[in-house]
CSV table of C-alpha atoms in Angstrom, one decimal:
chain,number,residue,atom,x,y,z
A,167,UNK,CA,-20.1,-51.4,86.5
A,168,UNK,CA,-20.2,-47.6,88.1
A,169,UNK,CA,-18.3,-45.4,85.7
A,170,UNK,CA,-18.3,-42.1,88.1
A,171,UNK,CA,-17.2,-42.8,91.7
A,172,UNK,CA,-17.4,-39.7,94.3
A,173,UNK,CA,-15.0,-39.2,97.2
A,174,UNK,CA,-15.6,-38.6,99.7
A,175,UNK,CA,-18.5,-41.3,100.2
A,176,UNK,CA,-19.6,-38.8,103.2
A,177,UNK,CA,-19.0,-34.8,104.5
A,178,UNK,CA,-19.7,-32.9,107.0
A,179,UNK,CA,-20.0,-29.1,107.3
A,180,UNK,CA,-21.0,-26.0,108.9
A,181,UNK,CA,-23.5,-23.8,108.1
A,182,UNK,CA,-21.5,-20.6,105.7
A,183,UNK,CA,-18.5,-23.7,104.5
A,184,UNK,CA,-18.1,-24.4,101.0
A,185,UNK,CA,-18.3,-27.8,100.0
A,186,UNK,CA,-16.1,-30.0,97.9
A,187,UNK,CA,-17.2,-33.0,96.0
A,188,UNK,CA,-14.7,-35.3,93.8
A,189,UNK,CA,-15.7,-37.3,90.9
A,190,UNK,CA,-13.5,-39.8,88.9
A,191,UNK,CA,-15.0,-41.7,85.8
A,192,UNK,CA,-12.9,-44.4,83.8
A,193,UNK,CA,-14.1,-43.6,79.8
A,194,UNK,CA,-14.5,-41.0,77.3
A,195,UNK,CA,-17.3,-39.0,78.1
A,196,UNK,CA,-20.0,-36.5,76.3
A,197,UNK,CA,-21.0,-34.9,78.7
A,198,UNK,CA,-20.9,-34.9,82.6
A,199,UNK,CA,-23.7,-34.2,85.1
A,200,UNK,CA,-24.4,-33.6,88.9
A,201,UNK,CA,-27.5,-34.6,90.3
A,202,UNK,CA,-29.0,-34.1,93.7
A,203,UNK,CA,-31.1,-36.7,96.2
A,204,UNK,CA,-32.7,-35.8,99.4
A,205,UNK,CA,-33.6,-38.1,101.6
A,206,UNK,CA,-36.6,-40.1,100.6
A,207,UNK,CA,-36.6,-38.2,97.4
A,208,UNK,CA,-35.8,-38.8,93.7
A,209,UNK,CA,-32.5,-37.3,91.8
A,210,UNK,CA,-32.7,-33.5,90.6
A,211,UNK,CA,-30.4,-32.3,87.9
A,212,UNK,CA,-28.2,-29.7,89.1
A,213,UNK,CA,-25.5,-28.7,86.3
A,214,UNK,CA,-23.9,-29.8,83.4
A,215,UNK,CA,-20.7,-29.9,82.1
A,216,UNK,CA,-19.5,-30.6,78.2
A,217,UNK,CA,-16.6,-32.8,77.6
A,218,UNK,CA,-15.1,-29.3,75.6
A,219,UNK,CA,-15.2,-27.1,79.1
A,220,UNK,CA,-13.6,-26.4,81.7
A,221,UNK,CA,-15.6,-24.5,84.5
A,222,UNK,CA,-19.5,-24.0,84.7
A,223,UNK,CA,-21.0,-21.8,87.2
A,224,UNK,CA,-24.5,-21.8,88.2
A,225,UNK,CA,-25.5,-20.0,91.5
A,226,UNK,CA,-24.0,-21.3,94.1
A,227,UNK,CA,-22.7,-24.1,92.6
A,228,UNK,CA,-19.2,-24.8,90.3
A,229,UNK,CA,-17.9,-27.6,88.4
A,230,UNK,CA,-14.8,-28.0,86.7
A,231,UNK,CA,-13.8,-30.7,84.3
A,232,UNK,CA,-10.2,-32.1,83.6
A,233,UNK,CA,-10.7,-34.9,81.1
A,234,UNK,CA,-7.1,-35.7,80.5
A,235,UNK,CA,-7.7,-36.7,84.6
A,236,UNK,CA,-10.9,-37.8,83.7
A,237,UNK,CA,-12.1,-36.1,87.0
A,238,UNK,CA,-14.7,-33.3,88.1
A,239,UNK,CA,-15.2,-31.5,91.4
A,240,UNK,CA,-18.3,-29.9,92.4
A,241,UNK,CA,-17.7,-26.7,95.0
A,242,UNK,CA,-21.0,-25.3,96.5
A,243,UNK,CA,-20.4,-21.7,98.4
A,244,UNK,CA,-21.6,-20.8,101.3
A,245,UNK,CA,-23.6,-24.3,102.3
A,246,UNK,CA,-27.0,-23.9,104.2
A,247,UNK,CA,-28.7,-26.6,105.6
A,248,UNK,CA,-31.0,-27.2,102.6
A,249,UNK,CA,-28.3,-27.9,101.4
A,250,UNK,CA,-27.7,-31.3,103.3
A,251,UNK,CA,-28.4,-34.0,100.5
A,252,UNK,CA,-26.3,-36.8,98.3
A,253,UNK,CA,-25.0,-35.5,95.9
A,254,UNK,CA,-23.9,-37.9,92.2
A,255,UNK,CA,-22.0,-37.5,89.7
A,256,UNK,CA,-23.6,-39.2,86.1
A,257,UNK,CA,-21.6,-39.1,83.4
A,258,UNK,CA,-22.7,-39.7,79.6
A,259,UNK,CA,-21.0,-41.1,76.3
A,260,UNK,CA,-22.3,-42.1,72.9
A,261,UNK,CA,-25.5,-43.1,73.9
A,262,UNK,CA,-28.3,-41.7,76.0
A,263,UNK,CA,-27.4,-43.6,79.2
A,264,UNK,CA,-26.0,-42.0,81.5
A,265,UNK,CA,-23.7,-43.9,84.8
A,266,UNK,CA,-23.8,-42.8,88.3
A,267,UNK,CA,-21.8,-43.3,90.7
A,268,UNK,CA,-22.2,-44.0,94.3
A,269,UNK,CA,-22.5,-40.5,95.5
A,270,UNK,CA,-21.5,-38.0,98.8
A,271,UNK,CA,-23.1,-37.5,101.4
A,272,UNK,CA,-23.5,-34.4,102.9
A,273,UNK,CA,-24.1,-32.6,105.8
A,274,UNK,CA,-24.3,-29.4,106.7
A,275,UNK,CA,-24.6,-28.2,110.0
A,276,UNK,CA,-27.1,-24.9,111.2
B,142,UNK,CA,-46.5,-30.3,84.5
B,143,UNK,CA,-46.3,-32.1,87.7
B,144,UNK,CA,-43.2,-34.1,86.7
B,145,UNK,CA,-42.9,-38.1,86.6
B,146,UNK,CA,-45.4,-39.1,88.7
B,147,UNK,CA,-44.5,-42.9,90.0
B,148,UNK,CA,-47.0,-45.4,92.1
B,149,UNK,CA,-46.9,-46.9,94.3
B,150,UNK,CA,-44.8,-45.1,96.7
B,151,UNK,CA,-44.3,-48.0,98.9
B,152,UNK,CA,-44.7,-51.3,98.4
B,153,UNK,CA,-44.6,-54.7,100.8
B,154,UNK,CA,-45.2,-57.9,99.5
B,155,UNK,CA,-44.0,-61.5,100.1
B,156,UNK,CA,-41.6,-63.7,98.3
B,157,UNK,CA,-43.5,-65.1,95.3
B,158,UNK,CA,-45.3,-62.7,94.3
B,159,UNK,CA,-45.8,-60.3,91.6
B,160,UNK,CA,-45.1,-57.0,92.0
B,161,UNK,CA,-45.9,-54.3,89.2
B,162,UNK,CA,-44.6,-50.8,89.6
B,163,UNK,CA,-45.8,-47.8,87.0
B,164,UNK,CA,-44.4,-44.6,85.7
B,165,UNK,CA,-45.7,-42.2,84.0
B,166,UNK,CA,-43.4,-39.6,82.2
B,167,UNK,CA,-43.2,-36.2,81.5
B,168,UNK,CA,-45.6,-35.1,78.7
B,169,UNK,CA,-43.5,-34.8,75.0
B,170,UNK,CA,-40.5,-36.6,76.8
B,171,UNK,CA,-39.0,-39.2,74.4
B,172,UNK,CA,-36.8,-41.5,76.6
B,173,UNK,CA,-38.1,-43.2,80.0
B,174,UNK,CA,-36.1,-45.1,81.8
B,175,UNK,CA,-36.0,-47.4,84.9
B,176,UNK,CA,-33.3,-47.9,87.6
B,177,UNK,CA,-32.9,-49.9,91.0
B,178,UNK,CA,-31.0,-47.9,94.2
B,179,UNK,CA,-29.5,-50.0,96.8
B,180,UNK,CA,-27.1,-49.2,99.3
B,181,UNK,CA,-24.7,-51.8,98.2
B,182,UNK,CA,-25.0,-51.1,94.6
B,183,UNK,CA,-26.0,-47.6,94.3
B,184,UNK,CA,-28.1,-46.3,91.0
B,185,UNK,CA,-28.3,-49.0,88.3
B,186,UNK,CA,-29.7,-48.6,85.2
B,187,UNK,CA,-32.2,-51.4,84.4
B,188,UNK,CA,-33.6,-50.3,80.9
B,189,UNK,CA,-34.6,-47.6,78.4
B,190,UNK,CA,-36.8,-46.3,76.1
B,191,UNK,CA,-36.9,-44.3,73.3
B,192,UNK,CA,-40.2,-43.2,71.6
B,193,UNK,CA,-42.1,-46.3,73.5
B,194,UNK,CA,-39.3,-49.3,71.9
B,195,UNK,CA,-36.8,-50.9,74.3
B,196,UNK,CA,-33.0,-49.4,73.3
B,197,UNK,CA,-31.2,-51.0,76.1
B,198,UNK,CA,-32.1,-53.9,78.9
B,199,UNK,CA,-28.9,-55.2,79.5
B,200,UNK,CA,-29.1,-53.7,83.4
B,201,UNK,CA,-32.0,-55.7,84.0
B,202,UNK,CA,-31.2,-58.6,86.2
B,203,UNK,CA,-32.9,-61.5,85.0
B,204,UNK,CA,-35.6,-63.0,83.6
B,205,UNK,CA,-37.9,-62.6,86.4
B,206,UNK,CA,-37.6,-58.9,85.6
B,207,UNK,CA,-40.2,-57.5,82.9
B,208,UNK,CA,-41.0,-53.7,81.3
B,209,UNK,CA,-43.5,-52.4,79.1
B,210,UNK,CA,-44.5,-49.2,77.6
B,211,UNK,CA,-47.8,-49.8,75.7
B,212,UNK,CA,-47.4,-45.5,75.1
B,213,UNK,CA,-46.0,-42.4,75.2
B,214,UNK,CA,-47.4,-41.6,78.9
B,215,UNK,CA,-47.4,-45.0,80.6
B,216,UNK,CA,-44.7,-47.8,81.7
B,217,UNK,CA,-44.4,-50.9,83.8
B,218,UNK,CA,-41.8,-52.4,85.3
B,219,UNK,CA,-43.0,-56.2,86.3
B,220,UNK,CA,-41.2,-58.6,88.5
B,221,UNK,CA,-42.1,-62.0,88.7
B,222,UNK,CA,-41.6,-63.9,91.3
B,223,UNK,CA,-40.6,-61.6,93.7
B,224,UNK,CA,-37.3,-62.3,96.0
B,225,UNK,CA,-36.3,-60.8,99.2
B,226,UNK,CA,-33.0,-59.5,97.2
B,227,UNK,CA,-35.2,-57.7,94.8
B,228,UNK,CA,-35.7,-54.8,97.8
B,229,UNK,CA,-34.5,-52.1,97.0
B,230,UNK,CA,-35.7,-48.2,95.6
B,231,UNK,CA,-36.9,-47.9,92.0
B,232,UNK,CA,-37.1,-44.9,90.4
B,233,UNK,CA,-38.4,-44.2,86.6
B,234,UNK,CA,-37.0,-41.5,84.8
B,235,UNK,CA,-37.7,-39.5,81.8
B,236,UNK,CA,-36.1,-36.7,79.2
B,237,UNK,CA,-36.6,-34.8,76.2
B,238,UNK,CA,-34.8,-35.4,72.7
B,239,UNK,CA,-31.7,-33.1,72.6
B,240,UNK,CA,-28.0,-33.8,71.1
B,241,UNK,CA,-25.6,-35.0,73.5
B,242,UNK,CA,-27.0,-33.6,76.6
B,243,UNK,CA,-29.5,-36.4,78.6
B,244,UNK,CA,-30.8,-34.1,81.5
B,245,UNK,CA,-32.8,-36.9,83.2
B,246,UNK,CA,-36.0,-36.1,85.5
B,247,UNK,CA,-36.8,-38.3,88.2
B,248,UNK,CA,-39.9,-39.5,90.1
B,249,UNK,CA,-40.4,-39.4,93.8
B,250,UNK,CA,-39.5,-43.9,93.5
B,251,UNK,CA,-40.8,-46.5,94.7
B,252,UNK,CA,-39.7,-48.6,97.9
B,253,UNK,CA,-40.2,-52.2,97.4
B,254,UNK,CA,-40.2,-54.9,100.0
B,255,UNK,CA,-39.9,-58.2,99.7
B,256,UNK,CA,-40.2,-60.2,102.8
């Protein structure tokens, strides 16, 4: 069964939004991990986040964790149209597998 | 490195048949695994390695399903017979020993049809 599940399943933006992605998971986690698919393409790592933090920054990009919700949001600033991809959140517990869920689509608009 | 190099890209065959999909990891990577992408089921993990020995195969659907990974820089994911529900995206993936911290790196996939 899909541990992480995204919301929402699709978004659409313009060119200079931010854009928010939602991630719920149902266990205890290690770690958890956004990954990024264009079309046609395989997944790319983006950023990870430890079960003991709160925020993570990487360029454009920020995750936050809240564990006692067992929920994570990914906010990219200022989209460009490169941008446009699904976007997954995997989580990871005792073991080296990690559980995707179904992803969000998004679009952004030049 | 030029990443996890899958092949072939595509792939069309008929119900029946055997289809053999290959992966080759990233050099010094320890863990390789395999997972199916659907639209109705999203990204499912169908096994794992570590160090070339099965760890887990529980995701893999049945019998018909078979992997390998006679070494370090070569695995195969065998299905046989091939069904029409067996169509789907499969990608290989592959990471480096670390503690608590399974960055995964994908290849390009491989689109299977069964018709």
């Amino acid at each position: 069964s899909q541990q992480g599940e995204e919301d929402p399943q699709a978004l659409s933006i313009q060119e200079g939004e931010n854009a928010t992605m939602n991630c719920s998971y149902k266990t205890s986690i290690n770690n958890l991990q956004w990954y990024r698919q264009n079309s046609g393409r395989g997944l790319v790592h983006l950023i990870l986040i430890r079960s003991n933090e709160r925020e993570k920054h990487s360029g454009r990009l920020r995750v936050t964790l809240d564990t006692s919700k067992k929920s994570s949001s990914l906010l990219i600033t200022a989209s460009r149209a490169a941008d446009t991809a699904s976007y997954f959140c995997a989580t990871q517990g005792g073991s080296e597998k990690l559980v995707f869920g179904k992803g969000t689509k998004l679009t952004v608009n030049p | 490195d030029a990443g996890v190099i899958q092949s072939p890209r595509h792939e069309v065959t008929e119900m029946g048949q055997e289809v053999t999909l290959r992966c080759k990891p990233i050099s010094g990577h320890d863990y390789l695994f395999w997972y199916r992408q659907t639209m109705m089921r999203g990204l499912e993990l169908l096994i794992y390695f570590n160090n070339n020995v099965p760890i887990d195969d529980s995701g893999m659907p049945e019998d018909r399903f078979s992997a390998k990974m006679p070494n370090a820089s070569f695995s195969t994911l065998k299905i046989q017979p091939s069904e029409p529900r067996d169509s789907a995206v499969y990608f290989c993936a592959s990471s480096p020993r670390t503690i608590a911290k399974n960055i995964q790196y994908f290849g390009a996939g491989t689109r299977l049809s069964v018709l």
